[in-house]
Amino acid sequence: MFAQGPLPGLKLFIVFLVSVALIVADHQFDRATPVRSALATGLTPVYWLGNAPYQLRDWTSGFFTTKDDLKQENEDLKARLLILERRALKYASLASENNELRRLMNSSELLDDRVIVSEVVGVSPDPYSHEVIINKGSSDGLEVGQAVLDAHGLMGQVVRTSQLTSRVLLVSDSSHGVPVEVVRNGLRAVLLGTGSSDTLDLMHVPDTADIREGDLLVSSGLAGRFPRGYPVAEVSQVSKDQGEPFVTIHARPKAQLNQSRLLLVVFPQNSSDNPEEQD
């Protein structure tokens, strides 16, 4: 029994020396890397088997989703879709408003008269009256008779003011008339509203007059109602009847009467520099 006593201690010492040798060899010469890689590869199935119960649980949980859970998830997705659609519409509206404002500012740079930007806040409920309400009034210096434009042409004129708002009679109203002239040759006439937002009539034009489809009509400035040179309409149809002294001429408004929301109210050149100082 005593003869065998030193052997376990010797074995432990040999194991210790081998361990130290392996540690030194791995640290100094990176000799144990292949062995470590082989061991990791061999243990991969063990890792997979250890993780298999969790994967199996996740995979089978989808088969036991209740109808109520699916219904709730569907409702949540619909709600999110509605929110995203609302945001998309809002962004589209903001982009459109930004573009309209940019076009409006570009138009104001072409005018010699001073202008103020206003917004349409209401429309006349009377189907036979073409009027809109804007958010500028006498406190902003507006007065009856001022011209109102959008980014494309003449919209109409101010016919009534209050402290904070004003009513604008559109050029399409049947009671509205604008003295105009043909840009191409200076021919003058009066353009009347017809009660239709896309058609105006040029009145009392002789059958010998030189006027063609596509001619641009601008305000002539006569009678002092509108400053001269604002685009009003474009001739869309010219009809000559035998024996009639005048021709029938229809024109299409340049302004977007049913669409424009941002408008320019024009102050004549002889008005005060500050709208708030006007009576």
PDB file of N, CA and C in Angstrom, residues 194-254:
ATOM      1  N   THR A 194     -70.807  84.598 -66.403  1.00  0.00           N
ATOM      2  CA  THR A 194     -71.979  83.882 -66.922  1.00  0.00           C
ATOM      3  C   THR A 194     -72.672  83.041 -65.858  1.00  0.00           C
ATOM      4  N   GLY A 195     -72.140  83.019 -64.643  1.00  0.00           N
ATOM      5  CA  GLY A 195     -72.665  82.112 -63.629  1.00  0.00           C
ATOM      6  C   GLY A 195     -72.022  80.747 -63.679  1.00  0.00           C
ATOM      7  N   SER A 196     -71.103  80.557 -64.606  1.00  0.00           N
ATOM      8  CA  SER A 196     -70.339  79.318 -64.720  1.00  0.00           C
ATOM      9  C   SER A 196     -68.884  79.623 -64.410  1.00  0.00           C
ATOM     10  N   SER A 197     -68.263  78.778 -63.618  1.00  0.00           N
ATOM     11  CA  SER A 197     -66.890  79.048 -63.171  1.00  0.00           C
ATOM     12  C   SER A 197     -65.849  78.847 -64.251  1.00  0.00           C
ATOM     13  N   ASP A 198     -66.240  78.261 -65.394  1.00  0.00           N
ATOM     14  CA  ASP A 198     -65.247  78.007 -66.442  1.00  0.00           C
ATOM     15  C   ASP A 198     -65.552  78.730 -67.750  1.00  0.00           C
ATOM     16  N   THR A 199     -66.532  79.655 -67.751  1.00  0.00           N
ATOM     17  CA  THR A 199     -66.878  80.365 -68.982  1.00  0.00           C
ATOM     18  C   THR A 199     -67.207  81.827 -68.690  1.00  0.00           C
ATOM     19  N   LEU A 200     -66.595  82.718 -69.450  1.00  0.00           N
ATOM     20  CA  LEU A 200     -66.897  84.145 -69.435  1.00  0.00           C
ATOM     21  C   LEU A 200     -67.249  84.567 -70.852  1.00  0.00           C
ATOM     22  N   ASP A 201     -68.023  85.659 -70.979  1.00  0.00           N
ATOM     23  CA  ASP A 201     -68.454  86.127 -72.303  1.00  0.00           C
ATOM     24  C   ASP A 201     -67.884  87.508 -72.575  1.00  0.00           C
ATOM     25  N   LEU A 202     -67.335  87.661 -73.777  1.00  0.00           N
ATOM     26  CA  LEU A 202     -66.843  88.953 -74.227  1.00  0.00           C
ATOM     27  C   LEU A 202     -67.965  89.639 -74.997  1.00  0.00           C
ATOM     28  N   MET A 203     -68.373  90.806 -74.528  1.00  0.00           N
ATOM     29  CA  MET A 203     -69.578  91.436 -75.031  1.00  0.00           C
ATOM     30  C   MET A 203     -69.299  92.512 -76.080  1.00  0.00           C
ATOM     31  N   HIS A 204     -70.251  92.614 -77.032  1.00  0.00           N
ATOM     32  CA  HIS A 204     -70.311  93.691 -78.018  1.00  0.00           C
ATOM     33  C   HIS A 204     -69.016  93.843 -78.816  1.00  0.00           C
ATOM     34  N   VAL A 205     -68.558  92.736 -79.316  1.00  0.00           N
ATOM     35  CA  VAL A 205     -67.375  92.750 -80.188  1.00  0.00           C
ATOM     36  C   VAL A 205     -67.865  92.684 -81.632  1.00  0.00           C
ATOM     37  N   PRO A 206     -67.544  93.673 -82.459  1.00  0.00           N
ATOM     38  CA  PRO A 206     -68.010  93.674 -83.865  1.00  0.00           C
ATOM     39  C   PRO A 206     -67.517  92.444 -84.616  1.00  0.00           C
ATOM     40  N   ASP A 207     -68.292  92.054 -85.630  1.00  0.00           N
ATOM     41  CA  ASP A 207     -67.899  90.875 -86.403  1.00  0.00           C
ATOM     42  C   ASP A 207     -66.666  91.109 -87.246  1.00  0.00           C
ATOM     43  N   THR A 208     -66.258  92.383 -87.363  1.00  0.00           N
ATOM     44  CA  THR A 208     -65.030  92.707 -88.113  1.00  0.00           C
ATOM     45  C   THR A 208     -63.786  92.749 -87.225  1.00  0.00           C
ATOM     46  N   ALA A 209     -63.953  92.526 -85.926  1.00  0.00           N
ATOM     47  CA  ALA A 209     -62.826  92.632 -84.998  1.00  0.00           C
ATOM     48  C   ALA A 209     -61.858  91.475 -85.187  1.00  0.00           C
ATOM     49  N   ASP A 210     -60.577  91.769 -84.999  1.00  0.00           N
ATOM     50  CA  ASP A 210     -59.522  90.757 -85.106  1.00  0.00           C
ATOM     51  C   ASP A 210     -59.323  90.098 -83.753  1.00  0.00           C
ATOM     52  N   ILE A 211     -60.012  89.010 -83.541  1.00  0.00           N
ATOM     53  CA  ILE A 211     -59.877  88.265 -82.288  1.00  0.00           C
ATOM     54  C   ILE A 211     -59.924  86.778 -82.597  1.00  0.00           C
ATOM     55  N   ARG A 212     -59.061  86.018 -81.950  1.00  0.00           N
ATOM     56  CA  ARG A 212     -58.898  84.607 -82.270  1.00  0.00           C
ATOM     57  C   ARG A 212     -58.930  83.764 -81.001  1.00  0.00           C
ATOM     58  N   GLU A 213     -59.171  82.496 -81.178  1.00  0.00           N
ATOM     59  CA  GLU A 213     -59.066  81.558 -80.061  1.00  0.00           C
ATOM     60  C   GLU A 213     -57.617  81.510 -79.567  1.00  0.00           C
ATOM     61  N   GLY A 214     -57.462  81.539 -78.264  1.00  0.00           N
ATOM     62  CA  GLY A 214     -56.135  81.542 -77.666  1.00  0.00           C
ATOM     63  C   GLY A 214     -55.624  82.913 -77.296  1.00  0.00           C
ATOM     64  N   ASP A 215     -56.322  83.982 -77.736  1.00  0.00           N
ATOM     65  CA  ASP A 215     -55.902  85.335 -77.367  1.00  0.00           C
ATOM     66  C   ASP A 215     -56.018  85.529 -75.859  1.00  0.00           C
ATOM     67  N   LEU A 216     -55.018  86.197 -75.286  1.00  0.00           N
ATOM     68  CA  LEU A 216     -55.015  86.470 -73.856  1.00  0.00           C
ATOM     69  C   LEU A 216     -55.686  87.805 -73.597  1.00  0.00           C
ATOM     70  N   LEU A 217     -56.610  87.810 -72.628  1.00  0.00           N
ATOM     71  CA  LEU A 217     -57.321  89.015 -72.238  1.00  0.00           C
ATOM     72  C   LEU A 217     -56.807  89.467 -70.873  1.00  0.00           C
ATOM     73  N   VAL A 218     -56.403  90.749 -70.800  1.00  0.00           N
ATOM     74  CA  VAL A 218     -55.911  91.309 -69.545  1.00  0.00           C
ATOM     75  C   VAL A 218     -56.761  92.517 -69.189  1.00  0.00           C
ATOM     76  N   SER A 219     -56.747  92.883 -67.913  1.00  0.00           N
ATOM     77  CA  SER A 219     -57.508  94.049 -67.470  1.00  0.00           C
ATOM     78  C   SER A 219     -56.949  95.303 -68.140  1.00  0.00           C
ATOM     79  N   SER A 220     -57.866  96.146 -68.637  1.00  0.00           N
ATOM     80  CA  SER A 220     -57.441  97.338 -69.379  1.00  0.00           C
ATOM     81  C   SER A 220     -57.195  98.533 -68.479  1.00  0.00           C
ATOM     82  N   GLY A 221     -57.723  98.509 -67.263  1.00  0.00           N
ATOM     83  CA  GLY A 221     -57.551  99.631 -66.353  1.00  0.00           C
ATOM     84  C   GLY A 221     -58.546 100.745 -66.553  1.00  0.00           C
ATOM     85  N   LEU A 222     -59.457 100.614 -67.533  1.00  0.00           N
ATOM     86  CA  LEU A 222     -60.469 101.639 -67.771  1.00  0.00           C
ATOM     87  C   LEU A 222     -61.470 101.667 -66.616  1.00  0.00           C
ATOM     88  N   ALA A 223     -62.017 102.835 -66.359  1.00  0.00           N
ATOM     89  CA  ALA A 223     -62.999 103.072 -65.303  1.00  0.00           C
ATOM     90  C   ALA A 223     -62.398 102.936 -63.910  1.00  0.00           C
ATOM     91  N   GLY A 224     -61.120 102.635 -63.812  1.00  0.00           N
ATOM     92  CA  GLY A 224     -60.444 102.591 -62.527  1.00  0.00           C
ATOM     93  C   GLY A 224     -60.850 101.451 -61.627  1.00  0.00           C
ATOM     94  N   ARG A 225     -61.545 100.454 -62.157  1.00  0.00           N
ATOM     95  CA  ARG A 225     -62.008  99.339 -61.310  1.00  0.00           C
ATOM     96  C   ARG A 225     -60.872  98.376 -60.994  1.00  0.00           C
ATOM     97  N   PHE A 226     -60.026  98.102 -62.011  1.00  0.00           N
ATOM     98  CA  PHE A 226     -58.915  97.176 -61.818  1.00  0.00           C
ATOM     99  C   PHE A 226     -57.656  97.802 -62.397  1.00  0.00           C
ATOM    100  N   PRO A 227     -56.517  97.606 -61.762  1.00  0.00           N
ATOM    101  CA  PRO A 227     -55.255  98.048 -62.367  1.00  0.00           C
ATOM    102  C   PRO A 227     -55.037  97.352 -63.709  1.00  0.00           C
ATOM    103  N   ARG A 228     -54.307  97.984 -64.551  1.00  0.00           N
ATOM    104  CA  ARG A 228     -54.114  97.467 -65.906  1.00  0.00           C
ATOM    105  C   ARG A 228     -53.093  96.328 -65.932  1.00  0.00           C
ATOM    106  N   GLY A 229     -53.354  95.372 -66.832  1.00  0.00           N
ATOM    107  CA  GLY A 229     -52.360  94.363 -67.145  1.00  0.00           C
ATOM    108  C   GLY A 229     -52.488  93.044 -66.432  1.00  0.00           C
ATOM    109  N   TYR A 230     -53.525  92.834 -65.605  1.00  0.00           N
ATOM    110  CA  TYR A 230     -53.677  91.561 -64.919  1.00  0.00           C
ATOM    111  C   TYR A 230     -54.330  90.536 -65.843  1.00  0.00           C
ATOM    112  N   PRO A 231     -53.781  89.326 -65.972  1.00  0.00           N
ATOM    113  CA  PRO A 231     -54.422  88.291 -66.805  1.00  0.00           C
ATOM    114  C   PRO A 231     -55.818  87.972 -66.271  1.00  0.00           C
ATOM    115  N   VAL A 232     -56.780  87.925 -67.173  1.00  0.00           N
ATOM    116  CA  VAL A 232     -58.158  87.656 -66.766  1.00  0.00           C
ATOM    117  C   VAL A 232     -58.680  86.360 -67.379  1.00  0.00           C
ATOM    118  N   ALA A 233     -58.503  86.206 -68.698  1.00  0.00           N
ATOM    119  CA  ALA A 233     -59.074  85.029 -69.360  1.00  0.00           C
ATOM    120  C   ALA A 233     -58.355  84.783 -70.680  1.00  0.00           C
ATOM    121  N   GLU A 234     -58.662  83.644 -71.274  1.00  0.00           N
ATOM    122  CA  GLU A 234     -58.140  83.269 -72.590  1.00  0.00           C
ATOM    123  C   GLU A 234     -59.316  82.889 -73.477  1.00  0.00           C
ATOM    124  N   VAL A 235     -59.337  83.458 -74.680  1.00  0.00           N
ATOM    125  CA  VAL A 235     -60.437  83.199 -75.610  1.00  0.00           C
ATOM    126  C   VAL A 235     -60.460  81.717 -75.953  1.00  0.00           C
ATOM    127  N   SER A 236     -61.631  81.104 -75.756  1.00  0.00           N
ATOM    128  CA  SER A 236     -61.771  79.674 -76.005  1.00  0.00           C
ATOM    129  C   SER A 236     -62.642  79.359 -77.212  1.00  0.00           C
ATOM    130  N   GLN A 237     -63.513  80.295 -77.608  1.00  0.00           N
ATOM    131  CA  GLN A 237     -64.405  80.031 -78.753  1.00  0.00           C
ATOM    132  C   GLN A 237     -64.866  81.345 -79.362  1.00  0.00           C
ATOM    133  N   VAL A 238     -64.848  81.403 -80.695  1.00  0.00           N
ATOM    134  CA  VAL A 238     -65.328  82.570 -81.453  1.00  0.00           C
ATOM    135  C   VAL A 238     -66.338  82.083 -82.479  1.00  0.00           C
ATOM    136  N   SER A 239     -67.566  82.606 -82.380  1.00  0.00           N
ATOM    137  CA  SER A 239     -68.638  82.186 -83.293  1.00  0.00           C
ATOM    138  C   SER A 239     -69.220  83.408 -83.989  1.00  0.00           C
ATOM    139  N   LYS A 240     -69.347  83.310 -85.315  1.00  0.00           N
ATOM    140  CA  LYS A 240     -69.924  84.402 -86.117  1.00  0.00           C
ATOM    141  C   LYS A 240     -71.194  83.908 -86.790  1.00  0.00           C
ATOM    142  N   ASP A 241     -72.306  84.586 -86.501  1.00  0.00           N
ATOM    143  CA  ASP A 241     -73.590  84.249 -87.108  1.00  0.00           C
ATOM    144  C   ASP A 241     -73.896  85.228 -88.228  1.00  0.00           C
ATOM    145  N   GLN A 242     -74.398  84.720 -89.315  1.00  0.00           N
ATOM    146  CA  GLN A 242     -74.740  85.557 -90.470  1.00  0.00           C
ATOM    147  C   GLN A 242     -75.811  86.570 -90.089  1.00  0.00           C
ATOM    148  N   GLY A 243     -75.546  87.796 -90.462  1.00  0.00           N
ATOM    149  CA  GLY A 243     -76.518  88.859 -90.222  1.00  0.00           C
ATOM    150  C   GLY A 243     -76.434  89.494 -88.859  1.00  0.00           C
ATOM    151  N   GLU A 244     -75.637  88.965 -87.959  1.00  0.00           N
ATOM    152  CA  GLU A 244     -75.492  89.532 -86.620  1.00  0.00           C
ATOM    153  C   GLU A 244     -74.325  90.522 -86.611  1.00  0.00           C
ATOM    154  N   PRO A 245     -74.522  91.694 -85.980  1.00  0.00           N
ATOM    155  CA  PRO A 245     -73.434  92.696 -85.977  1.00  0.00           C
ATOM    156  C   PRO A 245     -72.297  92.352 -85.014  1.00  0.00           C
ATOM    157  N   PHE A 246     -72.566  91.485 -84.046  1.00  0.00           N
ATOM    158  CA  PHE A 246     -71.542  91.141 -83.073  1.00  0.00           C
ATOM    159  C   PHE A 246     -71.255  89.633 -83.119  1.00  0.00           C
ATOM    160  N   VAL A 247     -70.037  89.296 -82.742  1.00  0.00           N
ATOM    161  CA  VAL A 247     -69.659  87.888 -82.675  1.00  0.00           C
ATOM    162  C   VAL A 247     -69.854  87.381 -81.249  1.00  0.00           C
ATOM    163  N   THR A 248     -70.075  86.073 -81.136  1.00  0.00           N
ATOM    164  CA  THR A 248     -70.196  85.436 -79.815  1.00  0.00           C
ATOM    165  C   THR A 248     -68.825  84.898 -79.420  1.00  0.00           C
ATOM    166  N   ILE A 249     -68.340  85.395 -78.290  1.00  0.00           N
ATOM    167  CA  ILE A 249     -66.983  85.023 -77.864  1.00  0.00           C
ATOM    168  C   ILE A 249     -67.034  84.513 -76.427  1.00  0.00           C
ATOM    169  N   HIS A 250     -66.550  83.297 -76.241  1.00  0.00           N
ATOM    170  CA  HIS A 250     -66.429  82.708 -74.908  1.00  0.00           C
ATOM    171  C   HIS A 250     -64.950  82.675 -74.509  1.00  0.00           C
ATOM    172  N   ALA A 251     -64.706  82.865 -73.226  1.00  0.00           N
ATOM    173  CA  ALA A 251     -63.331  82.860 -72.712  1.00  0.00           C
ATOM    174  C   ALA A 251     -63.270  82.019 -71.443  1.00  0.00           C
ATOM    175  N   ARG A 252     -62.104  81.488 -71.185  1.00  0.00           N
ATOM    176  CA  ARG A 252     -61.873  80.649 -70.008  1.00  0.00           C
ATOM    177  C   ARG A 252     -61.062  81.436 -68.985  1.00  0.00           C
ATOM    178  N   PRO A 253     -61.545  81.569 -67.747  1.00  0.00           N
ATOM    179  CA  PRO A 253     -60.808  82.336 -66.729  1.00  0.00           C
ATOM    180  C   PRO A 253     -59.401  81.775 -66.510  1.00  0.00           C
ATOM    181  N   LYS A 254     -58.446  82.654 -66.314  1.00  0.00           N
ATOM    182  CA  LYS A 254     -57.086  82.214 -66.010  1.00  0.00           C
ATOM    183  C   LYS A 254     -56.959  81.784 -64.552  1.00  0.00           C
TER     184      LYS A 254
END
